[in-house]
Amino acid sequence: DTAVSQTPKYLVTQMGNDKSIKCEQNLGHDTMYWYKQDSKKFLKIMFSYNNKELIINETVPNRFSPKSPDKAHLNLHINSLELGDSAVYFCASSRGSEQYFGPGTRLTVT
Amino acid sequence: AQSVSQHNHHVILSEAASLELGCNYSYGGTVNLFWYVQYPGQHLQLLLKYFSGDPLVKGIKGFEAEFIKSKFSFNLRKPSVQWSDTAEYFCAVNAGFQKLVFGTGTRLLVSP
């Protein structure tokens, strides 16, 4: 009965590769998000989708492309991975102001 | 632009000590304020939130926070911490379009 789930939990890959992270929520929320948490624990929003439409795009490189096939899913695809992409990526969902976070995906680029 | 400042980056306390973590935000409009906690290796969990009404809000696990509009502050408090409170604490403000802006976090270490 996990509310917001992400796969995979850990992802180790080499520079230049393309990878995807999946997110699903079973809360019936209309809005979903991707956040990046860097090595200093700083959390910053990347994208937000409402009913499958992009509403927030926070100056993220074009190599990052979110895709929302339906309201319950928001996937993150990353092309040409770079060392600086190493971080923990959190998915979240909300109806209103309160956001519920997934367990995170720790991405390590070598 | 909206911003959130958490002045205490690292806090070390002994069990039973009282806790207060500072949070200040900059945003002139109506805000919704949150404190989230991240236990080691886990995801963020909501501790408490303020939308309107009583400026003193109670959260889970004995935490509370006070919204002081004139000071643009939303400090987190707990009268007596436990070892299990060791975690990273994030203050956040929702400043429109459901966008959460987070502070840089405060790492709390409680020694038994």
PDB file of C-alpha atoms in Angstrom:
ATOM      1  CA  ASP A   1       0.000   0.000   0.000  1.00  0.00           C
ATOM      2  CA  THR A   2       2.949   2.305  -0.721  1.00  0.00           C
ATOM      3  CA  ALA A   3       1.715   5.822  -1.460  1.00  0.00           C
ATOM      4  CA  VAL A   4       4.538   7.077  -3.698  1.00  0.00           C
ATOM      5  CA  SER A   5       6.939   4.517  -5.100  1.00  0.00           C
ATOM      6  CA  GLN A   6      10.058   4.874  -7.194  1.00  0.00           C
ATOM      7  CA  THR A   7      12.186   2.411  -9.102  1.00  0.00           C
ATOM      8  CA  PRO A   8      14.990   1.715  -8.991  1.00  0.00           C
ATOM      9  CA  LYS A   9      16.153   2.586  -5.496  1.00  0.00           C
ATOM     10  CA  TYR A  10      19.800   2.594  -6.554  1.00  0.00           C
ATOM     11  CA  LEU A  11      21.227   3.256  -9.990  1.00  0.00           C
ATOM     12  CA  VAL A  12      24.924   3.136 -10.832  1.00  0.00           C
ATOM     13  CA  THR A  13      25.915   3.946 -14.379  1.00  0.00           C
ATOM     14  CA  GLN A  14      28.705   5.385 -16.477  1.00  0.00           C
ATOM     15  CA  MET A  15      29.007   8.821 -17.969  1.00  0.00           C
ATOM     16  CA  GLY A  16      27.288   9.212 -21.295  1.00  0.00           C
ATOM     17  CA  ASN A  17      24.636   6.582 -20.674  1.00  0.00           C
ATOM     18  CA  ASP A  18      20.873   7.182 -20.787  1.00  0.00           C
ATOM     19  CA  LYS A  19      18.743   6.086 -17.849  1.00  0.00           C
ATOM     20  CA  SER A  20      15.172   6.337 -16.582  1.00  0.00           C
ATOM     21  CA  ILE A  21      13.631   6.523 -13.130  1.00  0.00           C
ATOM     22  CA  LYS A  22       9.995   5.623 -12.656  1.00  0.00           C
ATOM     23  CA  CYS A  23       7.508   7.030 -10.175  1.00  0.00           C
ATOM     24  CA  GLU A  24       3.996   5.947  -9.336  1.00  0.00           C
ATOM     25  CA  GLN A  25       1.500   7.250  -6.797  1.00  0.00           C
ATOM     26  CA  ASN A  26      -1.697   5.559  -5.669  1.00  0.00           C
ATOM     27  CA  LEU A  27      -3.081   8.525  -3.730  1.00  0.00           C
ATOM     28  CA  GLY A  28      -5.253   9.848  -6.534  1.00  0.00           C
ATOM     29  CA  HIS A  29      -3.314  13.111  -6.562  1.00  0.00           C
ATOM     30  CA  ASP A  30      -3.388  15.428  -9.542  1.00  0.00           C
ATOM     31  CA  THR A  31       0.105  16.851  -9.259  1.00  0.00           C
ATOM     32  CA  MET A  32       3.470  15.121  -9.303  1.00  0.00           C
ATOM     33  CA  TYR A  33       7.010  16.404  -8.927  1.00  0.00           C
ATOM     34  CA  TRP A  34      10.656  15.565  -9.301  1.00  0.00           C
ATOM     35  CA  TYR A  35      13.209  16.939  -6.853  1.00  0.00           C
ATOM     36  CA  LYS A  36      16.987  16.613  -6.819  1.00  0.00           C
ATOM     37  CA  GLN A  37      18.876  16.332  -3.534  1.00  0.00           C
ATOM     38  CA  ASP A  38      22.582  16.952  -3.882  1.00  0.00           C
ATOM     39  CA  SER A  39      25.444  15.700  -1.753  1.00  0.00           C
ATOM     40  CA  LYS A  40      24.938  18.546   0.706  1.00  0.00           C
ATOM     41  CA  LYS A  41      21.317  17.489   1.173  1.00  0.00           C
ATOM     42  CA  PHE A  42      19.985  20.556  -0.620  1.00  0.00           C
ATOM     43  CA  LEU A  43      16.590  19.837  -2.178  1.00  0.00           C
ATOM     44  CA  LYS A  44      15.507  21.608  -5.320  1.00  0.00           C
ATOM     45  CA  ILE A  45      12.458  21.155  -7.454  1.00  0.00           C
ATOM     46  CA  MET A  46      13.067  20.132 -11.054  1.00  0.00           C
ATOM     47  CA  PHE A  47       9.650  19.570 -12.594  1.00  0.00           C
ATOM     48  CA  SER A  48       5.998  19.528 -11.736  1.00  0.00           C
ATOM     49  CA  TYR A  49       3.123  18.021 -13.686  1.00  0.00           C
ATOM     50  CA  ASN A  50      -0.573  18.597 -13.119  1.00  0.00           C
ATOM     51  CA  ASN A  51      -2.957  16.203 -14.848  1.00  0.00           C
ATOM     52  CA  LYS A  52      -0.189  15.150 -17.214  1.00  0.00           C
ATOM     53  CA  GLU A  53       0.712  18.734 -18.129  1.00  0.00           C
ATOM     54  CA  LEU A  54       4.042  20.354 -17.313  1.00  0.00           C
ATOM     55  CA  ILE A  55       3.553  23.328 -14.982  1.00  0.00           C
ATOM     56  CA  ILE A  56       6.992  23.834 -13.460  1.00  0.00           C
ATOM     57  CA  ASN A  57      10.339  23.470 -15.214  1.00  0.00           C
ATOM     58  CA  GLU A  58      13.127  24.846 -13.094  1.00  0.00           C
ATOM     59  CA  THR A  59      16.042  25.571 -15.391  1.00  0.00           C
ATOM     60  CA  VAL A  60      16.909  21.938 -15.779  1.00  0.00           C
ATOM     61  CA  PRO A  61      19.224  20.851 -18.640  1.00  0.00           C
ATOM     62  CA  ASN A  62      17.482  19.493 -21.716  1.00  0.00           C
ATOM     63  CA  ARG A  63      19.094  16.140 -21.008  1.00  0.00           C
ATOM     64  CA  PHE A  64      16.378  15.671 -18.393  1.00  0.00           C
ATOM     65  CA  SER A  65      12.974  14.861 -19.839  1.00  0.00           C
ATOM     66  CA  PRO A  66       9.992  14.040 -17.662  1.00  0.00           C
ATOM     67  CA  LYS A  67       7.130  12.030 -19.072  1.00  0.00           C
ATOM     68  CA  SER A  68       3.696  11.572 -17.564  1.00  0.00           C
ATOM     69  CA  PRO A  69       1.726   8.808 -19.304  1.00  0.00           C
ATOM     70  CA  ASP A  70      -1.148   9.287 -16.856  1.00  0.00           C
ATOM     71  CA  LYS A  71      -1.954  11.110 -13.625  1.00  0.00           C
ATOM     72  CA  ALA A  72      -0.495   8.352 -11.473  1.00  0.00           C
ATOM     73  CA  HIS A  73       2.907   8.174 -13.150  1.00  0.00           C
ATOM     74  CA  LEU A  74       5.747  10.604 -13.705  1.00  0.00           C
ATOM     75  CA  ASN A  75       8.944   9.171 -15.120  1.00  0.00           C
ATOM     76  CA  LEU A  76      12.270  10.913 -15.476  1.00  0.00           C
ATOM     77  CA  HIS A  77      14.547  10.152 -18.385  1.00  0.00           C
ATOM     78  CA  ILE A  78      18.117  11.408 -18.385  1.00  0.00           C
ATOM     79  CA  ASN A  79      20.287  11.441 -21.506  1.00  0.00           C
ATOM     80  CA  SER A  80      24.065  11.592 -21.683  1.00  0.00           C
ATOM     81  CA  LEU A  81      24.591  11.302 -17.955  1.00  0.00           C
ATOM     82  CA  GLU A  82      27.285  13.479 -16.370  1.00  0.00           C
ATOM     83  CA  LEU A  83      29.188  13.172 -13.103  1.00  0.00           C
ATOM     84  CA  GLY A  84      27.258  16.144 -11.723  1.00  0.00           C
ATOM     85  CA  ASP A  85      23.995  14.280 -12.123  1.00  0.00           C
ATOM     86  CA  SER A  86      24.932  12.079  -9.184  1.00  0.00           C
ATOM     87  CA  ALA A  87      22.338  12.789  -6.511  1.00  0.00           C
ATOM     88  CA  VAL A  88      19.225  11.414  -4.886  1.00  0.00           C
ATOM     89  CA  TYR A  89      16.107  12.044  -6.948  1.00  0.00           C
ATOM     90  CA  PHE A  90      12.797  12.233  -5.124  1.00  0.00           C
ATOM     91  CA  CYS A  91       9.390  11.972  -6.665  1.00  0.00           C
ATOM     92  CA  ALA A  92       6.432  13.544  -4.866  1.00  0.00           C
ATOM     93  CA  SER A  93       2.719  14.026  -5.356  1.00  0.00           C
ATOM     94  CA  SER A  94       0.089  16.353  -3.969  1.00  0.00           C
ATOM     95  CA  ARG A  95      -3.480  17.517  -4.069  1.00  0.00           C
ATOM     96  CA  GLY A  96      -3.226  21.011  -2.679  1.00  0.00           C
ATOM     97  CA  SER A  97      -0.164  22.198  -0.826  1.00  0.00           C
ATOM     98  CA  GLU A  98       0.885  19.107   1.116  1.00  0.00           C
ATOM     99  CA  GLN A  99       3.356  16.951  -0.759  1.00  0.00           C
ATOM    100  CA  TYR A 100       4.069  13.270  -0.201  1.00  0.00           C
ATOM    101  CA  PHE A 101       7.507  12.010  -1.115  1.00  0.00           C
ATOM    102  CA  GLY A 102       8.748   8.752  -2.507  1.00  0.00           C
ATOM    103  CA  PRO A 103      11.709   6.836  -1.072  1.00  0.00           C
ATOM    104  CA  GLY A 104      14.203   8.355  -3.486  1.00  0.00           C
ATOM    105  CA  THR A 105      16.521   6.988  -6.155  1.00  0.00           C
ATOM    106  CA  ARG A 106      20.226   7.294  -5.506  1.00  0.00           C
ATOM    107  CA  LEU A 107      21.915   7.858  -8.855  1.00  0.00           C
ATOM    108  CA  THR A 108      25.685   7.447  -9.043  1.00  0.00           C
ATOM    109  CA  VAL A 109      27.443   8.349 -12.264  1.00  0.00           C
ATOM    110  CA  THR A 110      30.992   7.038 -12.613  1.00  0.00           C
TER     111      THR A 110
ATOM    112  CA  ALA B   1      12.392  35.074  -5.563  1.00  0.00           C
ATOM    113  CA  GLN B   2      11.177  33.091  -2.623  1.00  0.00           C
ATOM    114  CA  SER B   3      13.821  31.706  -0.309  1.00  0.00           C
ATOM    115  CA  VAL B   4      14.053  29.830   2.958  1.00  0.00           C
ATOM    116  CA  SER B   5      16.917  30.164   5.414  1.00  0.00           C
ATOM    117  CA  GLN B   6      17.830  27.669   8.066  1.00  0.00           C
ATOM    118  CA  HIS B   7      20.608  29.161  10.106  1.00  0.00           C
ATOM    119  CA  ASN B   8      21.573  26.081  12.083  1.00  0.00           C
ATOM    120  CA  HIS B   9      23.326  23.664   9.766  1.00  0.00           C
ATOM    121  CA  HIS B  10      24.392  21.207  12.442  1.00  0.00           C
ATOM    122  CA  VAL B  11      22.960  20.812  15.910  1.00  0.00           C
ATOM    123  CA  ILE B  12      24.203  18.373  18.524  1.00  0.00           C
ATOM    124  CA  LEU B  13      22.130  17.749  21.631  1.00  0.00           C
ATOM    125  CA  SER B  14      21.979  15.289  24.458  1.00  0.00           C
ATOM    126  CA  GLU B  15      18.818  13.319  25.055  1.00  0.00           C
ATOM    127  CA  ALA B  16      16.160  15.237  26.993  1.00  0.00           C
ATOM    128  CA  ALA B  17      17.534  18.594  25.890  1.00  0.00           C
ATOM    129  CA  SER B  18      15.153  21.090  24.328  1.00  0.00           C
ATOM    130  CA  LEU B  19      15.321  21.824  20.633  1.00  0.00           C
ATOM    131  CA  GLU B  20      14.653  24.901  18.575  1.00  0.00           C
ATOM    132  CA  LEU B  21      15.526  25.069  14.890  1.00  0.00           C
ATOM    133  CA  GLY B  22      15.283  28.381  13.125  1.00  0.00           C
ATOM    134  CA  CYS B  23      13.547  28.970   9.817  1.00  0.00           C
ATOM    135  CA  ASN B  24      13.048  32.280   8.050  1.00  0.00           C
ATOM    136  CA  TYR B  25      11.471  32.799   4.683  1.00  0.00           C
ATOM    137  CA  SER B  26      11.243  35.628   2.244  1.00  0.00           C
ATOM    138  CA  TYR B  27       7.921  35.936   0.465  1.00  0.00           C
ATOM    139  CA  GLY B  28       5.494  38.798   0.703  1.00  0.00           C
ATOM    140  CA  GLY B  29       2.275  36.988  -0.042  1.00  0.00           C
ATOM    141  CA  THR B  30       0.231  34.313   1.683  1.00  0.00           C
ATOM    142  CA  VAL B  31       2.364  31.312   2.452  1.00  0.00           C
ATOM    143  CA  ASN B  32       1.923  27.759   3.520  1.00  0.00           C
ATOM    144  CA  LEU B  33       4.775  26.556   5.714  1.00  0.00           C
ATOM    145  CA  PHE B  34       6.073  23.075   6.382  1.00  0.00           C
ATOM    146  CA  TRP B  35       8.651  21.168   8.328  1.00  0.00           C
ATOM    147  CA  TYR B  36       9.810  17.867   6.896  1.00  0.00           C
ATOM    148  CA  VAL B  37      12.094  15.301   8.526  1.00  0.00           C
ATOM    149  CA  GLN B  38      14.443  12.920   6.751  1.00  0.00           C
ATOM    150  CA  TYR B  39      15.715  10.044   8.884  1.00  0.00           C
ATOM    151  CA  PRO B  40      19.016   8.487   7.761  1.00  0.00           C
ATOM    152  CA  GLY B  41      18.555   6.711   4.457  1.00  0.00           C
ATOM    153  CA  GLN B  42      14.849   7.464   4.270  1.00  0.00           C
ATOM    154  CA  HIS B  43      12.510   9.751   2.385  1.00  0.00           C
ATOM    155  CA  LEU B  44      11.047  13.007   3.584  1.00  0.00           C
ATOM    156  CA  GLN B  45       8.125  12.846   5.965  1.00  0.00           C
ATOM    157  CA  LEU B  46       5.870  15.700   6.946  1.00  0.00           C
ATOM    158  CA  LEU B  47       6.264  16.756  10.580  1.00  0.00           C
ATOM    159  CA  LEU B  48       3.789  19.623  10.601  1.00  0.00           C
ATOM    160  CA  LYS B  49       2.302  22.352   8.485  1.00  0.00           C
ATOM    161  CA  TYR B  50       0.807  25.817   8.790  1.00  0.00           C
ATOM    162  CA  PHE B  51      -1.841  27.103   6.414  1.00  0.00           C
ATOM    163  CA  SER B  52      -3.848  29.574   8.516  1.00  0.00           C
ATOM    164  CA  GLY B  53      -5.391  30.054  11.948  1.00  0.00           C
ATOM    165  CA  ASP B  54      -3.571  29.353  15.196  1.00  0.00           C
ATOM    166  CA  PRO B  55       0.081  30.271  14.595  1.00  0.00           C
ATOM    167  CA  LEU B  56       1.233  27.555  16.996  1.00  0.00           C
ATOM    168  CA  VAL B  57       0.921  24.238  15.225  1.00  0.00           C
ATOM    169  CA  LYS B  58       1.383  20.786  16.682  1.00  0.00           C
ATOM    170  CA  GLY B  59       2.919  18.020  14.643  1.00  0.00           C
ATOM    171  CA  ILE B  60       3.823  14.391  15.040  1.00  0.00           C
ATOM    172  CA  LYS B  61       6.293  13.002  17.568  1.00  0.00           C
ATOM    173  CA  GLY B  62       5.929  15.931  19.971  1.00  0.00           C
ATOM    174  CA  PHE B  63       7.133  18.608  17.561  1.00  0.00           C
ATOM    175  CA  GLU B  64       5.547  22.030  17.289  1.00  0.00           C
ATOM    176  CA  ALA B  65       6.257  25.179  15.334  1.00  0.00           C
ATOM    177  CA  GLU B  66       5.281  28.797  15.687  1.00  0.00           C
ATOM    178  CA  PHE B  67       4.501  31.059  12.771  1.00  0.00           C
ATOM    179  CA  ILE B  68       5.475  34.668  13.502  1.00  0.00           C
ATOM    180  CA  LYS B  69       4.374  36.716  10.532  1.00  0.00           C
ATOM    181  CA  SER B  70       6.180  39.888  11.579  1.00  0.00           C
ATOM    182  CA  LYS B  71       9.472  38.030  11.720  1.00  0.00           C
ATOM    183  CA  PHE B  72       8.858  35.849   8.652  1.00  0.00           C
ATOM    184  CA  SER B  73       9.757  32.919  10.863  1.00  0.00           C
ATOM    185  CA  PHE B  74       8.513  29.389  11.429  1.00  0.00           C
ATOM    186  CA  ASN B  75      10.761  27.867  14.076  1.00  0.00           C
ATOM    187  CA  LEU B  76      10.531  24.218  15.033  1.00  0.00           C
ATOM    188  CA  ARG B  77      10.579  23.178  18.672  1.00  0.00           C
ATOM    189  CA  LYS B  78      10.545  20.092  20.814  1.00  0.00           C
ATOM    190  CA  PRO B  79      10.797  20.262  24.600  1.00  0.00           C
ATOM    191  CA  SER B  80      12.734  17.027  25.054  1.00  0.00           C
ATOM    192  CA  VAL B  81      14.550  15.275  22.212  1.00  0.00           C
ATOM    193  CA  GLN B  82      15.235  11.574  21.929  1.00  0.00           C
ATOM    194  CA  TRP B  83      18.018   9.682  20.240  1.00  0.00           C
ATOM    195  CA  SER B  84      15.508   8.635  17.582  1.00  0.00           C
ATOM    196  CA  ASP B  85      15.092  12.286  16.572  1.00  0.00           C
ATOM    197  CA  THR B  86      18.504  12.187  14.921  1.00  0.00           C
ATOM    198  CA  ALA B  87      17.729  13.242  11.361  1.00  0.00           C
ATOM    199  CA  GLU B  88      17.855  16.054   8.826  1.00  0.00           C
ATOM    200  CA  TYR B  89      15.130  18.679   9.221  1.00  0.00           C
ATOM    201  CA  PHE B  90      13.900  20.800   6.332  1.00  0.00           C
ATOM    202  CA  CYS B  91      11.763  23.882   6.457  1.00  0.00           C
ATOM    203  CA  ALA B  92       9.785  24.639   3.288  1.00  0.00           C
ATOM    204  CA  VAL B  93       7.445  27.278   1.971  1.00  0.00           C
ATOM    205  CA  ASN B  94       4.812  26.841  -0.678  1.00  0.00           C
ATOM    206  CA  ALA B  95       4.838  30.052  -2.633  1.00  0.00           C
ATOM    207  CA  GLY B  96       2.376  29.561  -5.416  1.00  0.00           C
ATOM    208  CA  PHE B  97       1.724  26.968  -8.112  1.00  0.00           C
ATOM    209  CA  GLN B  98       2.259  24.238  -5.503  1.00  0.00           C
ATOM    210  CA  LYS B  99       5.990  24.832  -5.693  1.00  0.00           C
ATOM    211  CA  LEU B 100       7.865  23.988  -2.518  1.00  0.00           C
ATOM    212  CA  VAL B 101      11.028  25.920  -1.789  1.00  0.00           C
ATOM    213  CA  PHE B 102      13.208  24.181   0.768  1.00  0.00           C
ATOM    214  CA  GLY B 103      15.784  25.467   3.187  1.00  0.00           C
ATOM    215  CA  THR B 104      19.239  23.929   3.202  1.00  0.00           C
ATOM    216  CA  GLY B 105      18.361  21.647   6.080  1.00  0.00           C
ATOM    217  CA  THR B 106      19.573  21.211   9.646  1.00  0.00           C
ATOM    218  CA  ARG B 107      21.316  18.048  10.659  1.00  0.00           C
ATOM    219  CA  LEU B 108      20.371  17.102  14.213  1.00  0.00           C
ATOM    220  CA  LEU B 109      22.424  14.610  16.144  1.00  0.00           C
ATOM    221  CA  VAL B 110      21.085  13.477  19.495  1.00  0.00           C
ATOM    222  CA  SER B 111      23.533  11.640  21.678  1.00  0.00           C
ATOM    223  CA  PRO B 112      22.172   9.077  24.125  1.00  0.00           C
TER     224      PRO B 112
END
